[in-house]
PDB file of C-alpha atoms in Angstrom:
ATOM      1  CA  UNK A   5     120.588  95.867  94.431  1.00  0.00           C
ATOM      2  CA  UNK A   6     117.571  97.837  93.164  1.00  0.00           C
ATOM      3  CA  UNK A   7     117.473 101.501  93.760  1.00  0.00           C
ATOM      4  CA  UNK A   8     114.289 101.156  94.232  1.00  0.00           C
ATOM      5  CA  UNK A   9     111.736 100.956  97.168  1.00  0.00           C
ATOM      6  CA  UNK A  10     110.403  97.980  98.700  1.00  0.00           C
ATOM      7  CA  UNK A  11     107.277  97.251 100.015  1.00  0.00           C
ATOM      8  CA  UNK A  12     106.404  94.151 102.037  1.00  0.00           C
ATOM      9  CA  UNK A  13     102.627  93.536 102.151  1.00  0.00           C
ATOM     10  CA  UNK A  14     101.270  91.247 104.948  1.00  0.00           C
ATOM     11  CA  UNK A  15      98.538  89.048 103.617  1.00  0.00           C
ATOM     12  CA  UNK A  16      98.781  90.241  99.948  1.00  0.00           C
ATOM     13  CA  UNK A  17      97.672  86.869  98.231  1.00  0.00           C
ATOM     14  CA  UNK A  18      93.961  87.881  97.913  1.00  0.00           C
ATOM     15  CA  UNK A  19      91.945  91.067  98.912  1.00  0.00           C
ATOM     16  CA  UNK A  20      93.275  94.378  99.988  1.00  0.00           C
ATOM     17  CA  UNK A  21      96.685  93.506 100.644  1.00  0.00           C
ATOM     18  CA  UNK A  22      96.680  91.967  96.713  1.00  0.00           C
ATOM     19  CA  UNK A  23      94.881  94.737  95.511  1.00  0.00           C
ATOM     20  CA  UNK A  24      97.856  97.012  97.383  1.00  0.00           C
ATOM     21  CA  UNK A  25     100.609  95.263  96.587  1.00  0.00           C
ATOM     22  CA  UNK A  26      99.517  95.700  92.948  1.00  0.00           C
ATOM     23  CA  UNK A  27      99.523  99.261  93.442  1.00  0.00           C
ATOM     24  CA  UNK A  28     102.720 100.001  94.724  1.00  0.00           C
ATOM     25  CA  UNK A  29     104.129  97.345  92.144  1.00  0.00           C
ATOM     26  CA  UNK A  30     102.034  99.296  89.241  1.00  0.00           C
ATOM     27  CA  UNK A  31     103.686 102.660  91.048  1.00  0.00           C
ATOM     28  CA  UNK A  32     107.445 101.469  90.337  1.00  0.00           C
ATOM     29  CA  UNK A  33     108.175  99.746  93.907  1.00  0.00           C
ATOM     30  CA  UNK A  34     109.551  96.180  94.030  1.00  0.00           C
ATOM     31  CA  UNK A  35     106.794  94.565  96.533  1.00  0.00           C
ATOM     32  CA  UNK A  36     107.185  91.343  99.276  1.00  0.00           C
ATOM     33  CA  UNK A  37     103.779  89.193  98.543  1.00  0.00           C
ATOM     34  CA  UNK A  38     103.153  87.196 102.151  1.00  0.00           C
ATOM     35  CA  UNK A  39     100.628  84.978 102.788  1.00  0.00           C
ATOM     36  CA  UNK A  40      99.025  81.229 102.120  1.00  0.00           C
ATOM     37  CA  UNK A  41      97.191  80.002  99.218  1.00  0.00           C
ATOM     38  CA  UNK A  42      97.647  77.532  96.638  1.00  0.00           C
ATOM     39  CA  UNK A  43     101.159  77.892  95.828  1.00  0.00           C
ATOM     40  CA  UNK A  44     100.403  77.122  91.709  1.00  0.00           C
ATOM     41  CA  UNK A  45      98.026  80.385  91.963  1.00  0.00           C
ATOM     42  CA  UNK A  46     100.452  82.412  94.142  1.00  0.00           C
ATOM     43  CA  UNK A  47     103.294  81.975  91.998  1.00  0.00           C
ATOM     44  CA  UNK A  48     100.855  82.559  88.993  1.00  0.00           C
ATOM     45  CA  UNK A  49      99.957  85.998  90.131  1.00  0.00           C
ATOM     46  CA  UNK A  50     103.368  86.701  91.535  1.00  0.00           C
ATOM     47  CA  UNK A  51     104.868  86.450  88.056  1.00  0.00           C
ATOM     48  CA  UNK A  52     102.454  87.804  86.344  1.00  0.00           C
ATOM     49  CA  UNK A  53     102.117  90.917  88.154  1.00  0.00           C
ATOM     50  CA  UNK A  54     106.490  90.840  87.487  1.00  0.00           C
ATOM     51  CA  UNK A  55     105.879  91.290  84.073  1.00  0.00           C
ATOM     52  CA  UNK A  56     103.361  93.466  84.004  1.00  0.00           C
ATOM     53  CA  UNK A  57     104.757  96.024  85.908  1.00  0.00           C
ATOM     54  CA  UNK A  58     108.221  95.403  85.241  1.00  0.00           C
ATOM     55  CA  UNK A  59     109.355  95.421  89.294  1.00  0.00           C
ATOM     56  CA  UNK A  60     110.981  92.722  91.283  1.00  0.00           C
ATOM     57  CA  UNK A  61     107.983  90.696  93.302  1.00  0.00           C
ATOM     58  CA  UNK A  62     108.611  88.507  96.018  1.00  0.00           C
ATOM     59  CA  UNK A  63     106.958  85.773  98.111  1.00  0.00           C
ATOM     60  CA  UNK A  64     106.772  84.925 101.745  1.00  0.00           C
ATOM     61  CA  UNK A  65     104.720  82.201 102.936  1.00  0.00           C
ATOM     62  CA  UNK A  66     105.483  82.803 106.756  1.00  0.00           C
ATOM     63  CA  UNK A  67     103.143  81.873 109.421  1.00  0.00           C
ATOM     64  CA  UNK A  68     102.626  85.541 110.959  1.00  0.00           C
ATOM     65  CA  UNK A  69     101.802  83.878 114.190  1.00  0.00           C
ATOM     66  CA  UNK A  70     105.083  82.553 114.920  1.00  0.00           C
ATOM     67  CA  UNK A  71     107.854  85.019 115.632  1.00  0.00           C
ATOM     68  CA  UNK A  72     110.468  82.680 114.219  1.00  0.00           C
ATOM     69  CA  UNK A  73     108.832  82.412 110.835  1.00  0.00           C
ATOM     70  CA  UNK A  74     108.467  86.734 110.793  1.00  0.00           C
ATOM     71  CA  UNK A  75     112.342  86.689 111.462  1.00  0.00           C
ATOM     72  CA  UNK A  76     112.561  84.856 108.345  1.00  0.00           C
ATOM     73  CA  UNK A  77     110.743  86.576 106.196  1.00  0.00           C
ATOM     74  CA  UNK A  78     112.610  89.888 107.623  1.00  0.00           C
ATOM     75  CA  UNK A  79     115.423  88.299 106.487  1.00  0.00           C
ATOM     76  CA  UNK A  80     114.490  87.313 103.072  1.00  0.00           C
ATOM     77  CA  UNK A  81     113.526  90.918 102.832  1.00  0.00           C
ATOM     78  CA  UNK A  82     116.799  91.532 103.791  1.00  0.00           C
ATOM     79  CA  UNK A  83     118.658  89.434 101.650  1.00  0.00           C
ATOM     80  CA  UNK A  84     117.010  89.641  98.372  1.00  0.00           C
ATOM     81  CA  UNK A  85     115.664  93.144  98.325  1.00  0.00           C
ATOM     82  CA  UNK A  86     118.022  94.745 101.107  1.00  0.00           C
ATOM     83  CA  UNK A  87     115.369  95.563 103.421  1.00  0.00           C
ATOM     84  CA  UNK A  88     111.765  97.197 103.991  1.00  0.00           C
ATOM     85  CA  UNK A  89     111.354 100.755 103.013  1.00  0.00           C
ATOM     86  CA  UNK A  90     107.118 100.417 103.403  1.00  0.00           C
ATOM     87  CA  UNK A  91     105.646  98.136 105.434  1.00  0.00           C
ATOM     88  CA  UNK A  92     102.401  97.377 105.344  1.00  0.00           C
ATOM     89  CA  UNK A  93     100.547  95.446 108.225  1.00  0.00           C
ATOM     90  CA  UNK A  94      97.293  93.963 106.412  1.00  0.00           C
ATOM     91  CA  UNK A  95      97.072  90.236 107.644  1.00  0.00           C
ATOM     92  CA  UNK A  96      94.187  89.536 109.824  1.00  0.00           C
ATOM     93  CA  UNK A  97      91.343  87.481 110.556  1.00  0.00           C
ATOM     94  CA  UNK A  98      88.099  87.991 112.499  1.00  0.00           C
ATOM     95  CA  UNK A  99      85.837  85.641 114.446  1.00  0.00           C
ATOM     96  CA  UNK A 100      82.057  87.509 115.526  1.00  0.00           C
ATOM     97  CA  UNK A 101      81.237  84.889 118.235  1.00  0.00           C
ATOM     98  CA  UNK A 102      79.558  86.339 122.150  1.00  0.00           C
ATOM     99  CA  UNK A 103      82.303  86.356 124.587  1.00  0.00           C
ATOM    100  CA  UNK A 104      81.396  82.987 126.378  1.00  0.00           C
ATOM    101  CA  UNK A 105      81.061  80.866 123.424  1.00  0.00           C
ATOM    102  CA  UNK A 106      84.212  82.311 121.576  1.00  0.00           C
ATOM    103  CA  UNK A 107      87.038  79.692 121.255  1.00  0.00           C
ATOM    104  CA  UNK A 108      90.163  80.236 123.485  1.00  0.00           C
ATOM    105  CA  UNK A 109      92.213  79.116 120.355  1.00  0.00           C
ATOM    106  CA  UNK A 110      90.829  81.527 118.059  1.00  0.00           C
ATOM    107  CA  UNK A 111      91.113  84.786 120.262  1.00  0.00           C
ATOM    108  CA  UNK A 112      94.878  83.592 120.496  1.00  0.00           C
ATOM    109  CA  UNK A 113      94.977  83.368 117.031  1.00  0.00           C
ATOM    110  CA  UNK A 114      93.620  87.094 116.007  1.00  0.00           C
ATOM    111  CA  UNK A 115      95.903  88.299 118.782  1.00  0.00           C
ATOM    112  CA  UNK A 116      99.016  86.204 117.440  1.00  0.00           C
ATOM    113  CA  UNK A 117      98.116  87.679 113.944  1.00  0.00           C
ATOM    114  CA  UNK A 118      96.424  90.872 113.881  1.00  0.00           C
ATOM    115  CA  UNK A 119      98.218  92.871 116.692  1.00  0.00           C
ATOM    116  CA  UNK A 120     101.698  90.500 117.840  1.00  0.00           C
ATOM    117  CA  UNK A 121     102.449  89.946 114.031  1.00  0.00           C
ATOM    118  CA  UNK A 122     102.296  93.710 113.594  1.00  0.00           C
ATOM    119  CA  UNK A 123     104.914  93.711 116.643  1.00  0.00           C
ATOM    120  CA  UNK A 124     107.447  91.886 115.207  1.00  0.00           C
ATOM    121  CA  UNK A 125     107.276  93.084 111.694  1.00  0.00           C
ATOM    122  CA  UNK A 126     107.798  96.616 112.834  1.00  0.00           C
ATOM    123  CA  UNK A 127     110.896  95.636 115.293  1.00  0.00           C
ATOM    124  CA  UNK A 128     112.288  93.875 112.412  1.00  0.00           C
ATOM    125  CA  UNK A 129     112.293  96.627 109.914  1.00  0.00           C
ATOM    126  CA  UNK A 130     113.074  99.045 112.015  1.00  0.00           C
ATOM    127  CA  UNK A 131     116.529  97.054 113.758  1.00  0.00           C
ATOM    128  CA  UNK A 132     117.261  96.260 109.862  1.00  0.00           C
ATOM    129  CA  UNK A 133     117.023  99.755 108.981  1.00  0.00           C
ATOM    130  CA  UNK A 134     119.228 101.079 112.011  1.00  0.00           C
ATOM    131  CA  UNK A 135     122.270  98.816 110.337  1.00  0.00           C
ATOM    132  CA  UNK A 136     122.559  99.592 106.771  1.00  0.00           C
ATOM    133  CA  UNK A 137     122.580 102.671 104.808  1.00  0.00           C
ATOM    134  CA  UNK A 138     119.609 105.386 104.666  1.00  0.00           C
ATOM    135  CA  UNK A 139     120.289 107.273 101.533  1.00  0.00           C
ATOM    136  CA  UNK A 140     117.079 109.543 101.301  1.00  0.00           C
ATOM    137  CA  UNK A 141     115.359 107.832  98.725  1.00  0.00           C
ATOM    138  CA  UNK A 142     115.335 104.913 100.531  1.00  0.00           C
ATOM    139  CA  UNK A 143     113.669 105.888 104.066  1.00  0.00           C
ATOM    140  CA  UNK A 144     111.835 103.561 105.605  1.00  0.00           C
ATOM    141  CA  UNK A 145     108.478 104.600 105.444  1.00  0.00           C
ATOM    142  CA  UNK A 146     105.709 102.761 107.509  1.00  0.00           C
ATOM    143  CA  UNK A 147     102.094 102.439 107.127  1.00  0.00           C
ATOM    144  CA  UNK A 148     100.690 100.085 110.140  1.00  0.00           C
ATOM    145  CA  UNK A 149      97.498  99.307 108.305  1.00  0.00           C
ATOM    146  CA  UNK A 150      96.220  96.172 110.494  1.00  0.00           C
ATOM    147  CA  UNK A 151      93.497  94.820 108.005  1.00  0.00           C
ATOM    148  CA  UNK A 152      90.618  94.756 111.016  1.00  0.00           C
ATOM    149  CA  UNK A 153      87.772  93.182 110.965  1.00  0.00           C
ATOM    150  CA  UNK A 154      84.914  95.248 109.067  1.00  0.00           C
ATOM    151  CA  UNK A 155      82.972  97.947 110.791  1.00  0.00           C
ATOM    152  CA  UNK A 156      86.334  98.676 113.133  1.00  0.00           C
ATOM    153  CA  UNK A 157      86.450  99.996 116.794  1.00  0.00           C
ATOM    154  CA  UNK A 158      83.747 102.350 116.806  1.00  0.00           C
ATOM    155  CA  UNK A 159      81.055 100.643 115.439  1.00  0.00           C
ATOM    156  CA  UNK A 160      80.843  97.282 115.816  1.00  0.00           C
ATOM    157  CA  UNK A 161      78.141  94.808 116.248  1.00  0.00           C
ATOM    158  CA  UNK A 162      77.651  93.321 120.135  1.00  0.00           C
ATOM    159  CA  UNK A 163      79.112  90.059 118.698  1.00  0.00           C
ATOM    160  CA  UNK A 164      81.844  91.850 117.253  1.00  0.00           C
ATOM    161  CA  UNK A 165      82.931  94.052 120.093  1.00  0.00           C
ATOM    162  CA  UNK A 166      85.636  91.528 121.302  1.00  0.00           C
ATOM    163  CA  UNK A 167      87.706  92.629 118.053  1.00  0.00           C
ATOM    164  CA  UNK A 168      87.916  96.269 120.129  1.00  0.00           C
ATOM    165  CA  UNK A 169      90.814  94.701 122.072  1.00  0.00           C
ATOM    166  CA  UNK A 170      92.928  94.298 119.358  1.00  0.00           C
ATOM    167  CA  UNK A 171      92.022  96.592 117.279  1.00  0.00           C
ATOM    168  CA  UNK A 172      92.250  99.445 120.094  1.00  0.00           C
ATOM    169  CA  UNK A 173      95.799  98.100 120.826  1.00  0.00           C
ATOM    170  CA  UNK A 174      97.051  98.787 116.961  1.00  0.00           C
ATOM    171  CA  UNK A 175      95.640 101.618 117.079  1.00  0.00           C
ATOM    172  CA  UNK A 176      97.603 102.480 120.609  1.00  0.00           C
ATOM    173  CA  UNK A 177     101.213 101.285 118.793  1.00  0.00           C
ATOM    174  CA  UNK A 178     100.322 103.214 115.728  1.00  0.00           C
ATOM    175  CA  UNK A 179     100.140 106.701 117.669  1.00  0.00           C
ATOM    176  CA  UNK A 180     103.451 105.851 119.795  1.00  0.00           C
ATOM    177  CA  UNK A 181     105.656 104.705 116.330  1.00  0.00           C
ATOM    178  CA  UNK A 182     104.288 108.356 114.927  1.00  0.00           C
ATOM    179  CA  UNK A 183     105.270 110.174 118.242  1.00  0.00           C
ATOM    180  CA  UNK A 184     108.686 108.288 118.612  1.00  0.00           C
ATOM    181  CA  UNK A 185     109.453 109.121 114.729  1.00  0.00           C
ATOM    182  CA  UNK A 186     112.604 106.749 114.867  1.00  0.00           C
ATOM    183  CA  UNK A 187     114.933 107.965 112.195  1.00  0.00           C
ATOM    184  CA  UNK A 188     112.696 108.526 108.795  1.00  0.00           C
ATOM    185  CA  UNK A 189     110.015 105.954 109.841  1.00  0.00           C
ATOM    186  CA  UNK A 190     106.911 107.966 108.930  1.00  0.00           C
ATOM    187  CA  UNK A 191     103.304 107.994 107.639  1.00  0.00           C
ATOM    188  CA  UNK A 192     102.322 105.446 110.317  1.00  0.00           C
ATOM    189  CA  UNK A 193      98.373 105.722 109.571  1.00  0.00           C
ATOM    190  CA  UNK A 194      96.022 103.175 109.558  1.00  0.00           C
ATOM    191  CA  UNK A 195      93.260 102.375 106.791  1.00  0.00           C
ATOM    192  CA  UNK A 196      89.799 101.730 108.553  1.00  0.00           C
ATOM    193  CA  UNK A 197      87.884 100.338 104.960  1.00  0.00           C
ATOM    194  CA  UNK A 198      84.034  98.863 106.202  1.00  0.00           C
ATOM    195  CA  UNK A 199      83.527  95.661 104.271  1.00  0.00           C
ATOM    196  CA  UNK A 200      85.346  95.770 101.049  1.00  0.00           C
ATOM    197  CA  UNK A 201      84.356  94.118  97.966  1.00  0.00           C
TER     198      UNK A 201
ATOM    199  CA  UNK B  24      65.142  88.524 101.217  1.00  0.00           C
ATOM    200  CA  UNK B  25      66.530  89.027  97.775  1.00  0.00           C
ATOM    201  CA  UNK B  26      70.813  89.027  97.980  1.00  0.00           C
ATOM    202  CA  UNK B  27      70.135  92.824  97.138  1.00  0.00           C
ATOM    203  CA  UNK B  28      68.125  93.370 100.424  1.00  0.00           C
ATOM    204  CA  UNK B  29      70.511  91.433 101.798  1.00  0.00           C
ATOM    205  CA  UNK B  30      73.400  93.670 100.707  1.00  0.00           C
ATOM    206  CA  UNK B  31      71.446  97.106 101.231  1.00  0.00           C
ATOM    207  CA  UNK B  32      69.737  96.160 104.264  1.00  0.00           C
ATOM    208  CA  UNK B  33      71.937  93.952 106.327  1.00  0.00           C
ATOM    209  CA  UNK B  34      75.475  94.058 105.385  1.00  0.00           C
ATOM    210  CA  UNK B  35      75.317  97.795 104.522  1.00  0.00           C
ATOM    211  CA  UNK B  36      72.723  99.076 106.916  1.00  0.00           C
ATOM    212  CA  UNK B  37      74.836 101.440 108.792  1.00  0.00           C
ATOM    213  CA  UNK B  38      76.242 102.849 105.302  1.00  0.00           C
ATOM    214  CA  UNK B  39      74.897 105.638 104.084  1.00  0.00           C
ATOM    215  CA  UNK B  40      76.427 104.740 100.348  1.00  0.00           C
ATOM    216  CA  UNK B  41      75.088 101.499 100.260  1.00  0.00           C
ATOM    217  CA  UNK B  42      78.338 100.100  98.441  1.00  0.00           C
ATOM    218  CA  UNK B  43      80.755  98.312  99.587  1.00  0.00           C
ATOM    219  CA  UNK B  44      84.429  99.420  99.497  1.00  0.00           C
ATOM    220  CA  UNK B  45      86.403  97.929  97.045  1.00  0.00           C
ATOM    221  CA  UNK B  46      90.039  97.230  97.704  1.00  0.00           C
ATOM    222  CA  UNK B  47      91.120  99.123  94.742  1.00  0.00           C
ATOM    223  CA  UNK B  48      89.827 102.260  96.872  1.00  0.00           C
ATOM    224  CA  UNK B  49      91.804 100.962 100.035  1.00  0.00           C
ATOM    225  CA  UNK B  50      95.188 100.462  97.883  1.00  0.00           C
ATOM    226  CA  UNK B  51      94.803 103.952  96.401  1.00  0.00           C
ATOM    227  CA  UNK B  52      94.853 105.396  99.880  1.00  0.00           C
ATOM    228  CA  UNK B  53      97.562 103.304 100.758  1.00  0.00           C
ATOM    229  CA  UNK B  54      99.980 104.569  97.764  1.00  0.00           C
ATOM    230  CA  UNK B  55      98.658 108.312  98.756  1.00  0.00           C
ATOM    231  CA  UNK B  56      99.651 107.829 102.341  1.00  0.00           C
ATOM    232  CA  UNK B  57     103.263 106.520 101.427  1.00  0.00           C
ATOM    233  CA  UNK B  58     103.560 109.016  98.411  1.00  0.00           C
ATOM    234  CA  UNK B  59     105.170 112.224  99.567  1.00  0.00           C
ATOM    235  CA  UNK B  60     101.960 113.605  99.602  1.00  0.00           C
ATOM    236  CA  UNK B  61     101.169 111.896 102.321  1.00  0.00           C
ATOM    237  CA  UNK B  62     104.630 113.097 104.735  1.00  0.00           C
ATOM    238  CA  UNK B  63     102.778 115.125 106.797  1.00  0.00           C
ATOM    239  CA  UNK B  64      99.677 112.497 107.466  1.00  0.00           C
ATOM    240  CA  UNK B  65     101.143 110.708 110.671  1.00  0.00           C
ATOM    241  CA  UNK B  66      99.682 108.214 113.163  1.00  0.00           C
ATOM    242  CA  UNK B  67      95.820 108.806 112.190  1.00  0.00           C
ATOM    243  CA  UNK B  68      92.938 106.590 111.188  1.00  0.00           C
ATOM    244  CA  UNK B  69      91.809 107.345 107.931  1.00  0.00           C
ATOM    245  CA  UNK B  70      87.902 105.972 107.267  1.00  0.00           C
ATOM    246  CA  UNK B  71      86.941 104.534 103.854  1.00  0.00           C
ATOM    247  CA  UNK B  72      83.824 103.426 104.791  1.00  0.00           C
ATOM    248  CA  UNK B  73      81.095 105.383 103.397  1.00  0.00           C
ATOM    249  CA  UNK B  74      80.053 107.148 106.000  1.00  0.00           C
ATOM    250  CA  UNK B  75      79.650 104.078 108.937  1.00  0.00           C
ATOM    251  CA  UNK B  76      80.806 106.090 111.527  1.00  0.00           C
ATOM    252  CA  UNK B  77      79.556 109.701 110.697  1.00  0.00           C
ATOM    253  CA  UNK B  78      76.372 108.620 112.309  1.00  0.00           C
TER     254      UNK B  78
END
């Protein structure tokens, strides 16, 4: 097993979880890709970004909104690169719709993937860490970055006030994981970017 | 509207940059936050968002 850390990267097939998972793969840390996409493209940029950097890279294609399918993944993470030392909670999505018009199936949805998802990836990680060694250099560390929707929980447009809810409610689990500080979990922050290019 | 009023104007009114983020910049907070540099930075909100909410 590699010595060194692994990072799993929720939504990392496009956008800012790519454009992190690239980073910590470019910063010597073997990385988990997760997300959907055409598979041909995926595996493309999954080896490519192998060789280029040298570091073992992964790929989930779990559904984040089904528990059963983030057990999974856990335990590919598990299996393959013993575990999650950084986790990284970017998946999201965002519908701006006024409250009585906005679908029933689609407020399920952004709760089922931008705060449950989040849930279960950090119970995973944290009930895998509890069983198997912690040698220092391997510490879990854990950066709950939900990727919300642009312009975030203080500013929002009317339309886009509805995000609040889950957005306030990552933002409520982020500051209990940091005052809990289970074993070495640490640097639970979250990264509010505006719209990013 | 030209797609640069658009951009300036709409999209970025409330940012006093007027540029958007780029996920590079995102990513390179990211690998500060989990370097050890970043130990001591624990269950904040950082903004990258050119100012949005300073106003």
């Amino acid at each position: 097993m590699s010595t060194r850390k692994t990072a799993l990267v929720t939504g990392s097939t496009s956008g800012i979880g790519q454009a992190i998972a690239t980073r910590f793969a470019q910063g010597g840390a073997d990385v988990i890709l997760s997300g959907f996409g055409d598979a041909e493209e995926i595996e493309k940029s999954r080896s490519e970004l192998e060789k280029a950097t040298g570091v073992k890279v992964g790929f989930s294609g779990a559904d984040l909104t089904k528990p059963d399918a983030i057990s999974e993944m856990m335990a590919y993470a598990a299996k393959d690169f013993g575990g999650v030392d950084i986790l990284v909670n970017n998946a999201g999505i965002q519908h701006v719709s006024p409250i009585e018009d906005f679908p029933v199936n689609k407020w399920d949805l952004i709760i089922a993937l931008n705060l449950t998802a989040a849930f279960h990836t950090i119970r995973l990680a944290g009930a895998a860490s509890s069983t198997r060694p912690l040698p220092t250099h391997l510490s879990p560390h854990l950066t709950n970055l939900p990727m919300l929707p642009p312009s975030m929980a203080l500013q929002v447009s009317p339309k886009q006030s509805l995000l609040k809810g889950p957005n306030t409610a990552c933002a409520v689990m982020r500051s209990a994981l940091a005052m809990s500080t289970p074993r070495s979990l640490k640097a639970k922050s979250q990264i509010q970017p505006s719209h990013a290019a | 509207m030209t797609p640069e009023q658009v951009k300036k104007d709409v999209l970025l009114a409330a940012q006093p940059t007027k540029e958007f983020v780029t996920s590079e910049q995102v990513a390179a907070m990211a690998a500060f936050l989990i370097s050890p540099d970043g130990d001591q930075i624990n269950g904040t909100t950082m903004q990258i968002d050119g100012g949005w909410v300073a106003h």
